[in-house]
């Protein structure tokens, strides 16, 4: 039972009820006219902020893309690129019929996917002694075969690659470092570390030629030289061994300086 001292008079109770009702009305009015619009404005600002971010990101990407393709939109200039498949005496380029000292057999050519030697031409550059480029030696159907060899076989030791310059004793070059692989070579006539051609012709041993087992016989091929068991036996009779040092390129090529040059 409430004590008499806590009881309110009817007039006081009515006044408190009026105050409570007015307070609720003011609160409801404030929520309806101030808080809810502010909350809606905040949501709208968040939405527009996301739209603005997407808009400027898209514009930034477009500018970057336009700048990139604009840089590559220029037509390439091939004025200083020469076709080595034809002679250009003004630039010291000589293209002549390829005449190997020892010609590969037809069986060897077929297994290696090469054209007949009679269709080969060789190009040399007078101010690049030791550099010889053989033209059109591969059959069209063997291109993928030689690409596979270049990636999986010739990139391995004793060949040289840009990966091998950074990773000593590297193995499985293409499988492990395919994204970093840029070139593979035997490295006989070009210093890939300094990127300088030697001023004098280089000598190399026949033992450094490419080796690969094809079907049932082991073949060794070096731009027109082939060595198998029969050839080794025959050359041993003429005092030629696997360690015979050959001079590049005059010993294995008959490339005249002027006669026999091919012009197109």
Short mmCIF file of C-alpha atoms in Angstrom, two decimals:
data_model
loop_
_atom_site.label_atom_id
_atom_site.label_comp_id
_atom_site.label_asym_id
_atom_site.label_seq_id
_atom_site.Cartn_x
_atom_site.Cartn_y
_atom_site.Cartn_z
CA UNK A 1 0.00 0.00 0.00
CA UNK A 2 1.49 3.30 -1.14
CA UNK A 3 2.17 5.71 1.61
CA UNK A 4 0.19 8.86 1.79
CA UNK A 5 3.32 10.92 1.22
CA UNK A 6 3.81 9.41 -2.28
CA UNK A 7 0.32 10.02 -3.49
CA UNK A 8 -0.27 12.69 -6.18
CA UNK A 9 -3.16 14.97 -6.30
CA UNK A 10 -5.35 14.70 -9.40
CA UNK A 11 -4.01 18.03 -10.58
CA UNK A 12 -0.37 16.90 -10.28
CA UNK A 13 -1.07 13.57 -12.03
CA UNK A 14 -2.80 15.35 -14.91
CA UNK A 15 0.17 17.71 -15.28
CA UNK A 16 2.67 14.83 -15.44
CA UNK A 17 0.55 13.00 -18.02
CA UNK A 18 0.41 16.12 -20.18
CA UNK A 19 4.20 16.52 -19.96
CA UNK A 20 4.75 12.87 -20.96
CA UNK A 21 2.41 13.13 -23.93
CA UNK A 22 4.03 16.35 -25.11
CA UNK A 23 7.49 14.74 -24.80
CA UNK A 24 6.43 11.73 -26.86
CA UNK A 25 4.93 14.02 -29.49
CA UNK A 26 8.11 16.08 -29.70
CA UNK A 27 10.24 12.93 -29.95
CA UNK A 28 8.06 11.48 -32.69
CA UNK A 29 8.19 14.77 -34.57
CA UNK A 30 11.98 14.89 -34.27
CA UNK A 31 12.35 11.33 -35.53
CA UNK A 32 10.02 11.97 -38.45
CA UNK A 33 11.43 15.32 -39.50
CA UNK A 34 15.11 15.12 -38.56
CA UNK A 35 16.51 11.64 -37.86
CA UNK A 36 14.85 9.70 -40.67
CA UNK A 37 15.80 12.26 -43.37
CA UNK A 38 19.36 12.32 -42.05
CA UNK A 39 19.49 8.53 -42.09
CA UNK A 40 18.12 8.47 -45.62
CA UNK A 41 20.65 11.11 -46.65
CA UNK A 42 23.46 9.02 -45.16
CA UNK A 43 22.30 5.97 -47.10
CA UNK A 44 22.12 8.05 -50.26
CA UNK A 45 25.61 9.43 -49.63
CA UNK A 46 26.97 5.91 -49.13
CA UNK A 47 25.32 4.82 -52.37
CA UNK A 48 26.64 7.78 -54.31
CA UNK A 49 30.06 7.31 -52.76
CA UNK A 50 30.16 3.75 -54.10
CA UNK A 51 28.98 4.95 -57.50
CA UNK A 52 31.61 7.69 -57.56
CA UNK A 53 34.35 5.25 -56.61
CA UNK A 54 33.30 2.86 -59.37
CA UNK A 55 33.02 5.74 -61.83
CA UNK A 56 36.48 7.14 -61.16
CA UNK A 57 38.03 3.68 -61.06
CA UNK A 58 36.50 2.95 -64.44
CA UNK A 59 37.71 6.28 -65.82
CA UNK A 60 41.18 5.64 -64.41
CA UNK A 61 41.28 2.18 -65.97
CA UNK A 62 40.10 3.61 -69.28
CA UNK A 63 42.80 6.29 -69.23
CA UNK A 64 45.45 3.71 -68.43
CA UNK A 65 44.14 1.42 -71.17
CA UNK A 66 43.98 4.25 -73.71
CA UNK A 67 47.50 5.34 -72.84
CA UNK A 68 48.73 1.75 -73.18
CA UNK A 69 47.11 1.10 -76.54
CA UNK A 70 47.94 4.58 -77.79
CA UNK A 71 51.57 3.78 -77.13
CA UNK A 72 51.22 0.58 -79.18
CA UNK A 73 48.98 2.07 -81.84
CA UNK A 74 51.92 3.32 -83.87
CA UNK A 75 52.72 1.31 -86.97
CA UNK A 76 56.01 -0.59 -86.53
CA UNK A 77 58.98 0.73 -88.46
CA UNK A 78 60.79 -2.02 -90.36
CA UNK A 79 63.05 0.30 -92.34
CA UNK A 80 66.13 -1.05 -90.53
CA UNK A 81 65.03 -4.70 -90.61
CA UNK A 82 66.62 -6.71 -93.40
CA UNK A 83 65.52 -9.97 -94.97
CA UNK A 84 68.50 -12.30 -94.66
CA UNK A 85 66.98 -14.70 -97.18
CA UNK A 86 68.30 -12.56 -100.01
CA UNK A 87 71.63 -10.88 -100.63
CA UNK A 88 72.03 -7.20 -99.78
CA UNK A 89 75.57 -6.25 -100.73
CA UNK A 90 75.13 -2.71 -99.44
CA UNK A 91 74.66 -4.12 -95.94
CA UNK A 92 77.16 -6.97 -96.23
CA UNK A 93 74.49 -9.70 -96.40
CA UNK A 94 75.33 -12.67 -98.62
CA UNK A 95 72.80 -15.43 -99.24
CA UNK A 96 74.09 -18.43 -101.16
CA UNK A 97 73.26 -22.06 -101.72
CA UNK A 98 74.18 -24.23 -98.76
CA UNK A 99 76.90 -26.73 -99.63
CA UNK A 100 77.80 -28.93 -96.65
CA UNK A 101 81.02 -30.91 -96.62
CA UNK A 102 79.07 -33.91 -95.35
CA UNK A 103 75.38 -34.04 -96.27
CA UNK A 104 72.85 -35.79 -94.02
CA UNK A 105 71.20 -38.88 -95.42
CA UNK A 106 67.61 -38.80 -96.65
CA UNK A 107 66.63 -41.01 -93.71
CA UNK A 108 68.17 -38.53 -91.29
CA UNK A 109 66.42 -35.60 -92.96
CA UNK A 110 63.09 -37.39 -92.79
CA UNK A 111 63.48 -38.24 -89.11
CA UNK A 112 64.47 -34.69 -88.24
CA UNK A 113 61.69 -33.14 -90.31
CA UNK A 114 64.09 -31.24 -92.55
CA UNK A 115 63.80 -30.25 -96.20
CA UNK A 116 66.22 -31.69 -98.77
CA UNK A 117 69.64 -30.08 -98.47
CA UNK A 118 69.40 -28.94 -102.07
CA UNK A 119 66.68 -26.49 -100.97
CA UNK A 120 68.73 -24.96 -98.17
CA UNK A 121 70.36 -21.55 -98.38
CA UNK A 122 72.80 -19.96 -95.95
CA UNK A 123 73.18 -16.28 -95.13
CA UNK A 124 76.26 -14.58 -93.73
CA UNK A 125 76.99 -11.00 -92.70
CA UNK A 126 80.44 -9.62 -93.43
CA UNK A 127 80.65 -7.54 -90.26
CA UNK A 128 79.37 -10.44 -88.13
CA UNK A 129 82.02 -13.12 -88.76
CA UNK A 130 81.02 -16.54 -87.54
CA UNK A 131 77.30 -15.89 -87.81
CA UNK A 132 75.51 -18.17 -90.29
CA UNK A 133 71.76 -18.43 -90.71
CA UNK A 134 70.25 -21.42 -92.51
CA UNK A 135 67.06 -20.57 -94.35
CA UNK A 136 64.02 -22.77 -94.87
CA UNK A 137 65.49 -26.00 -93.53
CA UNK A 138 62.39 -27.15 -91.61
CA UNK A 139 59.30 -28.71 -93.11
CA UNK A 140 56.08 -26.97 -92.16
CA UNK A 141 54.75 -30.07 -90.43
CA UNK A 142 57.83 -30.29 -88.19
CA UNK A 143 57.68 -26.77 -86.74
CA UNK A 144 55.85 -27.84 -83.58
CA UNK A 145 58.23 -30.76 -83.17
CA UNK A 146 61.25 -28.44 -83.18
CA UNK A 147 59.53 -25.95 -80.89
CA UNK A 148 59.00 -28.77 -78.40
CA UNK A 149 62.67 -29.76 -78.66
CA UNK A 150 63.79 -26.18 -78.16
CA UNK A 151 61.71 -25.87 -74.99
CA UNK A 152 62.18 -29.27 -73.38
CA UNK A 153 65.52 -30.56 -74.71
CA UNK A 154 67.82 -27.77 -75.85
CA UNK A 155 66.97 -25.66 -72.78
CA UNK A 156 68.60 -28.35 -70.63
CA UNK A 157 72.33 -28.77 -70.03
CA UNK A 158 74.70 -28.43 -71.88
CA UNK A 159 72.57 -25.72 -73.46
CA UNK A 160 72.46 -22.20 -72.05
CA UNK A 161 69.36 -20.18 -71.10
CA UNK A 162 68.70 -16.84 -69.46
CA UNK A 163 67.38 -18.83 -66.49
CA UNK A 164 70.69 -20.68 -66.17
CA UNK A 165 72.50 -17.37 -65.76
CA UNK A 166 70.51 -16.79 -62.56
CA UNK A 167 69.94 -20.35 -61.29
CA UNK A 168 73.06 -22.58 -61.27
CA UNK A 169 72.64 -26.27 -62.18
CA UNK A 170 69.03 -25.66 -63.17
CA UNK A 171 66.95 -28.63 -64.34
CA UNK A 172 63.50 -28.95 -65.94
CA UNK A 173 63.88 -25.39 -67.16
CA UNK A 174 60.65 -25.05 -69.13
CA UNK A 175 58.48 -26.88 -66.60
CA UNK A 176 59.83 -24.99 -63.59
CA UNK A 177 60.73 -21.62 -65.12
CA UNK A 178 58.58 -21.43 -68.25
CA UNK A 179 57.38 -17.90 -67.50
CA UNK A 180 60.94 -16.63 -67.07
CA UNK A 181 62.47 -18.47 -70.04
CA UNK A 182 63.40 -16.09 -72.86
CA UNK A 183 66.03 -17.92 -74.92
CA UNK A 184 67.97 -21.15 -75.13
CA UNK A 185 71.17 -21.77 -77.07
CA UNK A 186 74.33 -23.82 -77.12
CA UNK A 187 76.08 -20.49 -76.67
CA UNK A 188 79.02 -21.37 -78.92
CA UNK A 189 79.36 -18.09 -80.80
CA UNK A 190 77.63 -15.51 -78.66
CA UNK A 191 78.34 -14.39 -75.12
CA UNK A 192 74.86 -14.12 -73.62
CA UNK A 193 76.25 -12.69 -70.40
CA UNK A 194 77.84 -9.66 -72.11
CA UNK A 195 75.68 -9.85 -75.28
CA UNK A 196 78.73 -9.38 -77.49
CA UNK A 197 79.72 -11.30 -80.60
CA UNK A 198 83.42 -12.25 -80.61
CA UNK A 199 85.56 -10.30 -83.03
CA UNK A 200 87.41 -13.44 -84.14
CA UNK A 201 85.97 -16.69 -85.42
CA UNK A 202 85.49 -19.32 -82.76
CA UNK A 203 86.47 -22.99 -82.78
CA UNK A 204 84.50 -25.74 -81.16
CA UNK A 205 84.59 -29.49 -80.78
CA UNK A 206 82.24 -31.80 -82.61
CA UNK A 207 81.49 -33.33 -79.19
CA UNK A 208 79.45 -30.21 -78.42
CA UNK A 209 76.86 -30.82 -81.12
CA UNK A 210 73.23 -31.56 -80.40
CA UNK A 211 72.54 -35.14 -79.36
CA UNK A 212 69.18 -36.85 -79.31
CA UNK A 213 67.91 -40.41 -79.68
CA UNK A 214 65.52 -40.76 -82.60
CA UNK A 215 63.68 -44.08 -82.81
CA UNK A 216 66.35 -46.80 -82.42
CA UNK A 217 69.59 -44.98 -83.29
CA UNK A 218 71.48 -42.17 -81.61
CA UNK A 219 71.97 -39.26 -83.97
CA UNK A 220 74.17 -36.20 -83.77
CA UNK A 221 73.49 -33.30 -86.12
CA UNK A 222 75.37 -30.06 -86.66
CA UNK A 223 74.10 -27.99 -89.58
CA UNK A 224 74.89 -30.61 -92.17
CA UNK A 225 77.24 -32.91 -90.22
CA UNK A 226 75.91 -36.24 -88.98
CA UNK A 227 77.73 -38.71 -86.77
CA UNK A 228 76.38 -42.17 -86.06
CA UNK A 229 78.19 -45.41 -85.40
CA UNK A 230 78.92 -46.03 -89.07
CA UNK A 231 80.12 -42.50 -89.67
CA UNK A 232 82.34 -42.56 -86.59
CA UNK A 233 83.90 -45.79 -87.82
CA UNK A 234 84.45 -44.38 -91.27
CA UNK A 235 85.93 -41.11 -90.02
CA UNK A 236 88.20 -42.91 -87.58
CA UNK A 237 89.84 -44.46 -90.63
CA UNK A 238 90.65 -40.95 -91.86
CA UNK A 239 92.00 -39.82 -88.46
CA UNK A 240 88.85 -37.78 -87.73
CA UNK A 241 87.58 -38.20 -84.19
CA UNK A 242 84.77 -36.85 -82.07
CA UNK A 243 87.24 -34.35 -80.64
CA UNK A 244 88.14 -32.93 -84.04
CA UNK A 245 88.19 -29.15 -83.83
CA UNK A 246 86.40 -27.42 -86.69
CA UNK A 247 86.66 -23.81 -87.70
CA UNK A 248 83.34 -21.98 -87.95
CA UNK A 249 82.08 -21.52 -90.56
CA UNK A 250 84.51 -21.98 -93.48
CA UNK A 251 85.49 -25.56 -92.63
CA UNK A 252 81.95 -26.92 -92.79
CA UNK A 253 80.46 -24.52 -95.33
CA UNK A 254 81.42 -23.69 -98.85
CA UNK A 255 80.08 -20.15 -98.85
CA UNK A 256 81.54 -17.98 -101.61
CA UNK A 257 81.78 -14.28 -100.92
CA UNK A 258 80.20 -13.27 -104.20
CA UNK A 259 79.59 -16.19 -106.54
CA UNK A 260 76.45 -18.16 -105.98
CA UNK A 261 74.79 -15.33 -104.09
CA UNK A 262 71.03 -15.31 -104.24
CA UNK A 263 69.16 -12.10 -105.02
CA UNK A 264 65.41 -11.71 -104.98
#
